[in-house]
CSV table of C-alpha atoms and ligand atoms in Angstrom, one decimal:
chain,number,residue,atom,x,y,z
A,1371,MET,CA,0.0,0.0,0.0
A,1372,LYS,CA,1.1,3.6,-0.7
A,1373,THR,CA,-0.2,6.6,1.3
A,1374,LEU,CA,0.1,10.1,-0.1
A,1375,THR,CA,-1.0,13.3,1.7
A,1376,VAL,CA,-3.0,16.2,0.4
A,1377,ALA,CA,-1.2,18.9,2.5
A,1378,LEU,CA,-3.8,21.5,3.5
A,1379,GLY,CA,-2.8,22.3,7.1
A,1380,ASP,CA,-5.3,21.1,9.6
A,1381,ARG,CA,-7.5,19.8,6.8
A,1382,SER,CA,-4.8,17.6,5.4
A,1383,TYR,CA,-5.9,14.1,4.5
A,1384,PRO,CA,-4.4,10.8,3.3
A,1385,ILE,CA,-4.9,9.0,0.0
A,1386,HIS,CA,-4.4,5.3,0.6
A,1387,ILE,CA,-3.8,3.3,-2.6
A,1388,GLY,CA,-3.5,-0.5,-2.8
A,1389,GLN,CA,-5.0,-3.8,-3.6
A,1390,GLY,CA,-7.8,-5.1,-1.3
A,1391,LEU,CA,-8.1,-2.0,0.9
A,1392,LEU,CA,-11.9,-2.3,1.0
A,1393,GLY,CA,-11.5,-4.8,3.8
A,1394,GLN,CA,-9.2,-2.6,5.9
A,1395,ALA,CA,-11.4,-0.8,8.4
A,1396,ASP,CA,-8.4,0.7,10.2
A,1397,LEU,CA,-7.8,2.9,7.2
A,1398,LEU,CA,-11.3,4.3,7.2
A,1399,ARG,CA,-12.5,4.4,10.8
A,1400,PRO,CA,-10.1,7.1,12.1
A,1401,HIS,CA,-11.7,9.6,9.7
A,1402,ILE,CA,-15.3,8.9,10.6
A,1403,ARG,CA,-16.7,11.7,12.8
A,1404,GLY,CA,-19.6,10.8,15.1
A,1405,ARG,CA,-21.5,7.6,15.1
A,1406,GLN,CA,-24.0,8.4,12.2
A,1407,VAL,CA,-22.8,7.4,8.7
A,1408,LEU,CA,-24.6,7.6,5.4
A,1409,VAL,CA,-23.1,5.6,2.6
A,1410,VAL,CA,-24.0,6.9,-0.9
A,1411,SER,CA,-23.6,4.6,-3.9
A,1412,ASN,CA,-25.4,3.8,-7.1
A,1413,GLU,CA,-27.4,0.8,-8.5
A,1414,THR,CA,-24.3,-0.6,-10.3
A,1415,VAL,CA,-21.6,-0.2,-7.7
A,1416,ALA,CA,-23.7,-1.1,-4.6
A,1417,PRO,CA,-24.2,-4.7,-5.5
A,1418,LEU,CA,-20.5,-5.1,-6.1
A,1419,TYR,CA,-18.9,-3.3,-3.2
A,1420,LEU,CA,-21.4,-2.0,-0.6
A,1421,ASP,CA,-21.2,-5.1,1.6
A,1422,ARG,CA,-17.5,-4.7,1.9
A,1423,VAL,CA,-17.8,-1.0,2.9
A,1424,LEU,CA,-20.6,-1.9,5.4
A,1425,GLY,CA,-18.3,-4.6,6.8
A,1426,MET,CA,-15.8,-1.8,7.8
A,1427,LEU,CA,-18.5,0.1,9.6
A,1428,THR,CA,-19.7,-2.4,12.2
A,1429,GLY,CA,-21.0,-0.9,15.5
A,1430,LEU,CA,-21.9,2.5,13.9
A,1431,ASP,CA,-25.3,3.8,13.0
A,1432,VAL,CA,-25.2,3.3,9.3
A,1433,SER,CA,-27.7,4.2,6.5
A,1434,THR,CA,-27.4,3.9,2.8
A,1435,VAL,CA,-28.8,5.7,-0.3
A,1436,ILE,CA,-28.6,4.1,-3.7
A,1437,LEU,CA,-28.8,6.5,-6.6
A,1438,PRO,CA,-29.7,5.8,-10.2
A,1439,ASP,CA,-26.6,5.3,-12.4
A,1440,GLY,CA,-25.5,7.9,-14.9
A,1441,GLU,CA,-24.1,11.4,-15.5
A,1442,GLN,CA,-27.7,12.5,-16.4
A,1443,TYR,CA,-28.6,12.0,-12.7
A,1444,LYS,CA,-25.9,14.3,-11.5
A,1445,ASN,CA,-28.4,17.0,-10.8
A,1446,LEU,CA,-30.3,18.8,-8.1
A,1447,ASP,CA,-33.2,16.3,-8.1
A,1448,THR,CA,-30.8,13.5,-7.2
A,1449,LEU,CA,-29.0,15.6,-4.7
A,1450,ASN,CA,-32.4,16.2,-3.1
A,1451,THR,CA,-32.9,12.5,-2.5
A,1452,ILE,CA,-29.7,12.5,-0.5
A,1453,TYR,CA,-30.9,15.4,1.6
A,1454,THR,CA,-34.2,13.6,2.1
A,1455,ALA,CA,-32.5,10.5,3.4
A,1456,LEU,CA,-30.3,12.6,5.7
A,1457,LEU,CA,-33.4,14.3,7.2
A,1458,GLU,CA,-35.5,11.2,7.3
A,1459,LYS,CA,-32.8,9.3,9.2
A,1460,ARG,CA,-32.3,12.4,11.4
A,1461,LEU,CA,-28.6,12.6,10.7
A,1462,ASN,CA,-27.0,15.4,12.7
A,1463,ARG,CA,-24.1,17.8,12.1
A,1464,GLY,CA,-21.6,15.3,13.5
A,1465,CYS,CA,-22.4,12.7,10.8
A,1466,THR,CA,-20.1,11.4,8.0
A,1467,LEU,CA,-21.1,10.7,4.4
A,1468,ILE,CA,-19.2,8.1,2.4
A,1469,ALA,CA,-19.1,8.2,-1.4
A,1470,LEU,CA,-18.8,4.7,-2.9
A,1471,GLY,CA,-18.6,4.9,-6.7
A,1472,GLY,CA,-17.2,6.9,-9.6
A,1473,GLY,CA,-16.9,10.6,-10.1
A,1474,VAL,CA,-20.7,11.1,-10.3
A,1475,VAL,CA,-21.4,9.6,-6.9
A,1476,GLY,CA,-18.3,11.3,-5.5
A,1477,ASP,CA,-19.1,14.8,-6.8
A,1478,ILE,CA,-22.8,14.7,-5.7
A,1479,THR,CA,-22.1,13.1,-2.3
A,1480,GLY,CA,-19.4,15.7,-1.7
A,1481,PHE,CA,-21.8,18.5,-2.5
A,1482,ALA,CA,-24.4,17.0,-0.2
A,1483,ALA,CA,-21.8,16.9,2.6
A,1484,ALA,CA,-20.7,20.5,1.8
A,1485,SER,CA,-24.2,21.8,2.1
A,1486,TYR,CA,-26.1,19.6,4.6
A,1487,GLN,CA,-26.4,21.6,7.8
A,1488,ARG,CA,-23.7,23.9,6.3
A,1489,GLY,CA,-21.2,21.2,6.1
A,1490,VAL,CA,-20.5,17.7,7.4
A,1491,ALA,CA,-17.6,15.3,7.0
A,1492,PHE,CA,-17.3,13.0,4.0
A,1493,LEU,CA,-14.9,10.3,2.8
A,1494,GLN,CA,-14.2,9.2,-0.8
A,1495,VAL,CA,-14.1,5.5,-1.8
A,1496,PRO,CA,-13.6,5.8,-5.6
A,1497,THR,CA,-14.2,2.8,-7.8
A,1498,THR,CA,-13.5,4.0,-11.3
A,1499,LEU,CA,-10.0,4.8,-12.7
A,1500,LEU,CA,-11.2,8.4,-13.4
A,1501,ALA,CA,-12.3,8.9,-9.8
A,1502,GLN,CA,-9.2,7.2,-8.4
A,1503,VAL,CA,-6.8,9.5,-10.4
A,1504,ASP,CA,-8.7,12.7,-10.3
A,1505,SER,CA,-12.2,13.4,-9.0
A,1506,SER,CA,-11.9,11.9,-5.5
A,1507,VAL,CA,-8.9,14.1,-4.7
A,1508,GLY,CA,-9.1,17.9,-4.2
A,1509,GLY,CA,-12.5,18.7,-2.9
A,1510,LYS,CA,-14.3,19.9,-6.0
A,1511,THR,CA,-17.9,18.8,-5.5
A,1512,GLY,CA,-21.2,19.6,-7.3
A,1513,VAL,CA,-23.9,18.8,-9.9
A,1514,ASN,CA,-24.7,19.7,-13.5
A,1515,HIS,CA,-27.3,22.2,-14.7
A,1516,ALA,CA,-29.0,21.7,-18.1
A,1517,LEU,CA,-27.1,24.9,-19.2
A,1518,GLY,CA,-23.7,24.0,-18.0
A,1519,LYS,CA,-21.6,21.2,-16.6
A,1520,ASN,CA,-20.6,21.3,-12.9
A,1521,MET,CA,-22.1,24.7,-12.6
A,1522,ILE,CA,-23.5,24.3,-9.1
A,1523,GLY,CA,-21.1,23.2,-6.4
A,1524,ALA,CA,-18.6,23.9,-3.6
A,1525,PHE,CA,-15.1,23.2,-2.5
A,1526,HIS,CA,-15.3,20.7,0.3
A,1527,GLN,CA,-12.3,18.4,1.1
A,1528,PRO,CA,-12.8,14.8,2.1
A,1529,GLY,CA,-11.4,13.4,5.3
A,1530,CYS,CA,-9.7,10.5,3.5
A,1531,VAL,CA,-9.5,8.9,0.1
A,1532,LEU,CA,-9.5,5.1,0.1
A,1533,ILE,CA,-8.5,3.6,-3.3
A,1534,ASP,CA,-8.8,-0.2,-3.6
A,1535,THR,CA,-7.3,-0.8,-7.1
A,1536,ASN,CA,-9.0,-4.2,-7.2
A,1537,THR,CA,-12.3,-2.5,-7.9
A,1538,LEU,CA,-11.0,-1.8,-11.4
A,1539,ASP,CA,-11.4,-5.5,-12.1
A,1540,THR,CA,-15.1,-5.0,-12.7
A,1541,LEU,CA,-14.8,-1.7,-14.7
A,1542,ASP,CA,-15.5,-2.1,-18.4
A,1543,ASP,CA,-12.9,-1.1,-21.0
A,1544,ARG,CA,-14.7,2.1,-22.1
A,1545,GLN,CA,-14.7,3.4,-18.5
A,1546,LEU,CA,-11.0,2.4,-18.1
A,1547,ALA,CA,-10.1,4.4,-21.2
A,1548,ALA,CA,-12.1,7.4,-19.9
A,1549,GLY,CA,-9.9,7.4,-16.7
A,1550,LEU,CA,-6.8,7.2,-18.9
A,1551,ALA,CA,-7.7,10.6,-20.4
A,1552,GLU,CA,-7.1,12.2,-17.0
A,1553,VAL,CA,-3.9,10.2,-16.5
A,1554,ILE,CA,-2.6,11.5,-19.8
A,1555,LYS,CA,-3.6,15.0,-18.8
A,1556,TYR,CA,-1.1,14.9,-15.9
A,1557,GLY,CA,1.7,14.1,-18.3
A,1558,LEU,CA,0.7,16.8,-20.7
A,1559,ILE,CA,0.4,19.6,-18.1
A,1560,HIS,CA,3.1,18.7,-15.6
A,1561,ASP,CA,5.4,15.9,-16.3
A,1562,ALA,CA,7.1,15.1,-19.6
A,1563,GLU,CA,8.8,12.1,-18.2
A,1564,PHE,CA,5.5,10.6,-17.0
A,1565,PHE,CA,4.2,11.4,-20.5
A,1566,ARG,CA,7.0,9.3,-22.0
A,1567,TRP,CA,6.4,6.5,-19.5
A,1568,LEU,CA,2.7,6.5,-20.7
A,1569,GLU,CA,3.8,6.3,-24.3
A,1570,GLN,CA,5.9,3.2,-23.4
A,1571,ASN,CA,3.3,1.6,-21.1
A,1572,MET,CA,-0.1,2.3,-22.6
A,1573,ALA,CA,-0.4,-1.2,-23.9
A,1574,ALA,CA,0.2,-2.6,-20.3
A,1575,LEU,CA,-2.3,-0.1,-18.9
A,1576,MET,CA,-4.9,-1.2,-21.4
A,1577,ALA,CA,-4.2,-4.8,-20.6
A,1578,ARG,CA,-4.8,-3.9,-16.9
A,1579,ASP,CA,-1.3,-4.8,-15.8
A,1580,LYS,CA,-1.6,-4.3,-12.0
A,1581,ALA,CA,1.9,-2.8,-11.5
A,1582,ALA,CA,1.4,-0.3,-14.4
A,1583,LEU,CA,-2.0,0.8,-13.1
A,1584,ALA,CA,-0.7,1.2,-9.6
A,1585,TYR,CA,2.1,3.4,-10.8
A,1586,ALA,CA,-0.2,5.5,-13.0
A,1587,ILE,CA,-2.6,6.0,-10.1
A,1588,GLU,CA,0.1,6.9,-7.6
A,1589,ARG,CA,1.8,9.4,-10.0
A,1590,SER,CA,-1.5,11.0,-11.0
A,1591,CYS,CA,-2.6,11.4,-7.3
A,1592,SER,CA,0.8,12.7,-6.4
A,1593,ILE,CA,0.6,15.4,-9.1
A,1594,LYS,CA,-2.9,16.3,-8.2
A,1595,ALA,CA,-2.2,16.4,-4.5
A,1596,GLU,CA,0.8,18.8,-5.1
A,1597,ILE,CA,-1.3,21.1,-7.3
A,1598,VAL,CA,-4.3,21.2,-4.9
A,1599,ALA,CA,-2.0,21.8,-1.9
A,1600,ALA,CA,-0.5,24.8,-3.8
A,1601,ASP,CA,-3.8,26.3,-5.0
A,1602,GLU,CA,-6.9,24.7,-3.3
A,1603,ARG,CA,-9.4,27.2,-4.6
A,1604,GLU,CA,-8.1,27.5,-8.2
A,1605,SER,CA,-6.9,31.0,-8.1
A,1606,GLY,CA,-4.1,30.1,-10.4
A,1607,ARG,CA,-2.2,26.9,-11.0
A,1608,ARG,CA,-5.1,24.5,-10.3
A,1609,ALA,CA,-6.8,25.6,-13.5
A,1610,LEU,CA,-4.1,23.7,-15.4
A,1611,LEU,CA,-6.0,20.5,-14.3
A,1612,ASN,CA,-8.6,21.6,-16.8
A,1613,LEU,CA,-6.6,21.0,-19.9
A,1614,GLY,CA,-9.1,20.0,-22.6
A,1615,HIS,CA,-12.0,20.5,-20.2
A,1616,THR,CA,-13.4,23.7,-21.7
A,1617,PHE,CA,-13.8,22.0,-25.1
A,1618,GLY,CA,-14.7,18.7,-23.3
A,1619,HIS,CA,-17.5,20.2,-21.1
A,1620,ALA,CA,-18.9,21.8,-24.3
A,1621,ILE,CA,-19.0,18.3,-25.9
A,1622,GLU,CA,-20.7,16.8,-22.8
A,1623,THR,CA,-23.3,19.5,-22.5
A,1624,GLY,CA,-23.8,19.7,-26.3
A,1625,THR,CA,-24.3,16.0,-26.8
A,1626,GLY,CA,-26.5,15.5,-23.7
A,1627,TYR,CA,-25.0,14.4,-20.4
A,1628,GLY,CA,-24.1,10.7,-20.4
A,1629,ASN,CA,-23.7,10.2,-24.2
A,1630,TRP,CA,-20.0,11.1,-24.3
A,1631,LEU,CA,-18.2,10.0,-21.2
A,1632,HIS,CA,-16.4,12.8,-19.3
A,1633,GLY,CA,-13.0,11.2,-20.1
A,1634,GLU,CA,-13.9,10.8,-23.8
A,1635,ALA,CA,-14.8,14.4,-24.1
A,1636,VAL,CA,-11.6,15.4,-22.3
A,1637,GLY,CA,-9.6,13.2,-24.7
A,1638,ALA,CA,-11.0,15.0,-27.8
A,1639,GLY,CA,-10.7,18.3,-25.9
A,1640,MET,CA,-7.0,17.8,-25.2
A,1641,VAL,CA,-6.3,17.3,-28.9
A,1642,MET,CA,-8.2,20.5,-29.6
A,1643,ALA,CA,-6.1,22.4,-27.0
A,1644,ALA,CA,-2.9,20.9,-28.4
A,1645,ASP,CA,-4.0,22.0,-32.0
A,1646,LEU,CA,-4.7,25.5,-30.8
A,1647,SER,CA,-1.4,25.7,-29.0
A,1648,ALA,CA,0.4,24.7,-32.2
A,1649,ARG,CA,-1.5,27.3,-34.2
A,1650,HIS,CA,0.1,29.9,-31.8
A,1651,GLY,CA,3.5,28.4,-32.5
A,1652,TRP,CA,3.9,27.4,-28.8
A,1653,ILE,CA,4.3,23.7,-29.6
A,1654,ASN,CA,5.1,22.1,-32.9
A,1655,ARG,CA,3.0,19.7,-35.0
A,1656,ALA,CA,5.1,16.7,-33.9
A,1657,ASP,CA,4.0,17.4,-30.3
A,1658,VAL,CA,0.4,17.5,-31.4
A,1659,GLU,CA,0.9,14.2,-33.1
A,1660,ARG,CA,2.5,12.7,-30.0
A,1661,ALA,CA,-0.4,13.8,-27.8
A,1662,THR,CA,-3.0,12.7,-30.4
A,1663,ALA,CA,-1.3,9.3,-30.8
A,1664,LEU,CA,-1.2,8.7,-27.0
A,1665,ILE,CA,-4.8,9.6,-26.6
A,1666,ARG,CA,-5.8,7.4,-29.5
A,1667,SER,CA,-3.8,4.5,-28.1
A,1668,ALA,CA,-5.8,4.7,-24.9
A,1669,GLY,CA,-8.9,4.0,-27.0
A,1670,LEU,CA,-10.2,7.6,-26.7
A,1671,PRO,CA,-11.8,9.8,-29.4
A,1672,VAL,CA,-9.4,12.4,-30.8
A,1673,ALA,CA,-12.0,14.6,-32.5
A,1674,PRO,CA,-15.4,16.0,-31.3
A,1675,PRO,CA,-18.7,14.6,-32.5
A,1676,PRO,CA,-19.4,15.8,-36.1
A,1677,GLU,CA,-22.8,17.0,-35.2
A,1678,MET,CA,-21.4,19.8,-33.1
A,1679,SER,CA,-21.0,23.2,-34.9
A,1680,LYS,CA,-18.4,25.9,-34.3
A,1681,GLN,CA,-21.2,28.2,-33.0
A,1682,GLN,CA,-22.4,25.6,-30.6
A,1683,PHE,CA,-18.9,25.2,-29.2
A,1684,LEU,CA,-18.5,29.0,-28.8
A,1685,ASP,CA,-21.9,29.3,-27.0
A,1686,LEU,CA,-21.2,26.5,-24.7
A,1687,MET,CA,-17.6,27.4,-24.0
A,1688,ALA,CA,-18.7,30.9,-22.9
A,1689,VAL,CA,-20.3,29.5,-19.7
A,1690,ASP,CA,-17.0,27.9,-18.7
A,1691,LYS,CA,-16.1,28.5,-15.0
A,1692,LYS,CA,-12.6,29.8,-16.0
A,1693,ALA,CA,-14.3,32.7,-17.9
A,1694,VAL,CA,-13.7,36.0,-16.0
A,1695,ASP,CA,-15.7,39.2,-16.8
A,1696,GLY,CA,-17.0,37.7,-20.0
A,1697,GLY,CA,-13.5,36.7,-21.2
A,1698,LEU,CA,-12.8,33.0,-21.8
A,1699,ARG,CA,-9.5,31.6,-20.5
A,1700,LEU,CA,-8.1,28.4,-21.9
A,1701,VAL,CA,-5.5,25.9,-20.8
A,1702,LEU,CA,-2.9,25.6,-23.6
A,1703,LEU,CA,0.4,23.9,-24.0
A,1704,LYS,CA,3.9,25.5,-24.1
A,1705,ALA,CA,5.5,22.1,-24.4
A,1706,ILE,CA,4.7,18.5,-23.5
A,1707,GLY,CA,4.8,18.8,-19.7
A,1708,ILE,CA,4.2,22.5,-19.5
A,1709,ALA,CA,0.8,24.2,-19.6
A,1710,ILE,CA,-0.5,27.7,-19.1
A,1711,VAL,CA,-3.9,29.3,-18.4
A,1712,THR,CA,-4.4,32.2,-20.6
A,1713,ALA,CA,-6.9,34.7,-22.0
A,1714,ASP,CA,-4.2,35.7,-24.4
A,1715,TYR,CA,-4.9,33.5,-27.3
A,1716,ARG,CA,-6.0,34.7,-30.7
A,1717,ALA,CA,-9.7,34.4,-31.4
A,1718,GLU,CA,-9.2,33.7,-35.1
A,1719,LEU,CA,-6.9,30.8,-34.2
A,1720,LEU,CA,-9.5,29.4,-31.9
A,1721,GLY,CA,-11.9,29.7,-34.8
A,1722,GLU,CA,-9.5,27.7,-37.0
A,1723,THR,CA,-9.2,25.0,-34.4
A,1724,LEU,CA,-13.0,24.7,-34.2
A,1725,ASP,CA,-13.3,24.8,-38.0
A,1726,ALA,CA,-10.8,22.0,-38.3
A,1727,ALA,CA,-12.5,19.9,-35.7
A,1728,ALA,CA,-16.2,20.7,-36.0
B,68,NAD,P1,-19.3,7.6,-13.3
B,68,NAD,O1,-19.3,8.0,-11.9
B,68,NAD,O2,-20.5,7.8,-14.1
B,68,NAD,O3,-18.8,6.0,-13.4
B,68,NAD,C1,-18.7,5.4,-14.6
B,68,NAD,C2,-19.6,4.1,-14.7
B,68,NAD,O4,-18.9,3.1,-14.0
B,68,NAD,C3,-20.9,4.2,-14.0
B,68,NAD,O5,-21.8,3.5,-14.7
B,68,NAD,C4,-20.6,3.5,-12.7
B,68,NAD,O6,-21.8,3.0,-12.1
B,68,NAD,C5,-19.7,2.5,-13.1
B,68,NAD,N1,-18.8,2.0,-12.1
B,68,NAD,C6,-18.2,2.7,-11.1
B,68,NAD,N2,-17.3,1.9,-10.5
B,68,NAD,C7,-17.4,0.7,-11.0
B,68,NAD,C8,-16.7,-0.6,-10.8
B,68,NAD,N3,-15.7,-0.7,-9.9
B,68,NAD,N4,-17.0,-1.6,-11.6
B,68,NAD,C9,-18.0,-1.5,-12.5
B,68,NAD,N5,-18.7,-0.4,-12.8
B,68,NAD,C10,-18.3,0.7,-12.0
B,68,NAD,O7,-18.1,8.3,-14.1
B,68,NAD,P2,-16.6,8.7,-13.7
B,68,NAD,O8,-15.8,8.6,-15.0
B,68,NAD,O9,-16.1,7.9,-12.6
B,68,NAD,O10,-16.7,10.2,-13.3
B,68,NAD,C11,-17.1,11.2,-14.1
B,68,NAD,C12,-17.6,12.4,-13.3
B,68,NAD,O11,-16.6,12.9,-12.5
B,68,NAD,C13,-18.1,13.5,-14.2
B,68,NAD,O12,-19.3,14.0,-13.7
B,68,NAD,C14,-17.1,14.6,-14.0
B,68,NAD,O13,-17.6,15.9,-14.1
B,68,NAD,C15,-16.6,14.3,-12.6
B,68,NAD,N6,-15.2,14.8,-12.4
B,68,NAD,C16,-15.0,15.5,-11.2
B,68,NAD,C17,-13.7,15.9,-10.9
B,68,NAD,C18,-13.5,16.6,-9.6
B,68,NAD,O14,-12.4,17.2,-9.4
B,68,NAD,N7,-14.5,16.6,-8.7
B,68,NAD,C19,-12.7,15.6,-11.8
B,68,NAD,C20,-12.9,14.9,-12.9
B,68,NAD,C21,-14.2,14.5,-13.2
B,69,LIG,N1,-10.5,18.1,-12.1
B,69,LIG,C1,-10.0,19.5,-12.0
B,69,LIG,C2,-9.7,19.8,-10.6
B,69,LIG,O1,-9.9,19.1,-9.7
B,69,LIG,O2,-9.3,20.9,-10.3
């Protein structure tokens, strides 16, 4: 087992990563406040792993909520079912919520915890690769609105992240690929050496080699922990974690939540960001090709859906959370391993990228 720390002063928390951790109550129990616990999962994950989580909570006053499965349920209606369960079971301010599932369950449970009685404790038990390398770490919580992805939410850090890498055994290949998009993101924005390692080890990752997956998860969590510790509220550097996401969120919203997976949209979005960076002369075409080849080799799309128009992209991108005073900011590449957040890109070159892709 490896343990990393997200260093946030008295709100610091561990990320435990290893095989078979779902049975290890001693890793979870110290982070449970009070006696009342609500485990939130969904109809797919609960039959697979809920019993193992409940087995770690013996002697506590434990309730469960099982949500419908899918990005299309990451909304205020579903959130309300969690509030209703919390109130019906009379959970008080000293309770702890546990999110058992992928990024959808993690984001929505985190937001329920951030807002219930103005904030209660929560723990993350992520079961998708995407959630293990990204969404369970860093405290971004929230739900979607019909007009924009993740537009309603809060920063609220978990008390602990427990990653049992064995849960990936039941994840299908499409979901594994979606998680690899965020893994590739870390190489592109922060770590050229990790990017090279991914080029050499993508086949092993796709074949679910345990050692390769463990290294990719550890390296990803370590980069994310470092960035979150430096800029928890995204006043600067944390925005780099959104490489490809402005394009990607437009794809997710434009195609209807749940049709393109988040990781798939980010894959195509990172190719668009690399293309735009090359049009500014910041990276060369060979770098764009390397990024595109790696994303393709992970089984991810490298272009947006043909039905999306340039105007639809521009309209949807305008509601991005990185927009300040009406001006859109984008994460672009200066090299493989170095990214910037900038409003200083040329609008006509963005138009060219959208024309080429859409
Ligand atoms: P998801 O939560 O929808 O999970 C994908 C699918 O896998 C679901 O059908 C789920 O039920 C199933 N599943 C989960 N674990 C499984 C397992 N072990 N075995 C079999 N099936 C399993 O999607 P996701 O990719 O995990 O997360 C995407 C969400 O995360 C998006 O809403 C995105 O906006 C959000 N996100 C948040 C952050 C953040 O910082 N908070 C970062 C990245 C993404
Ligand atoms: N996934 C982007 C972030 O956590 O900041």
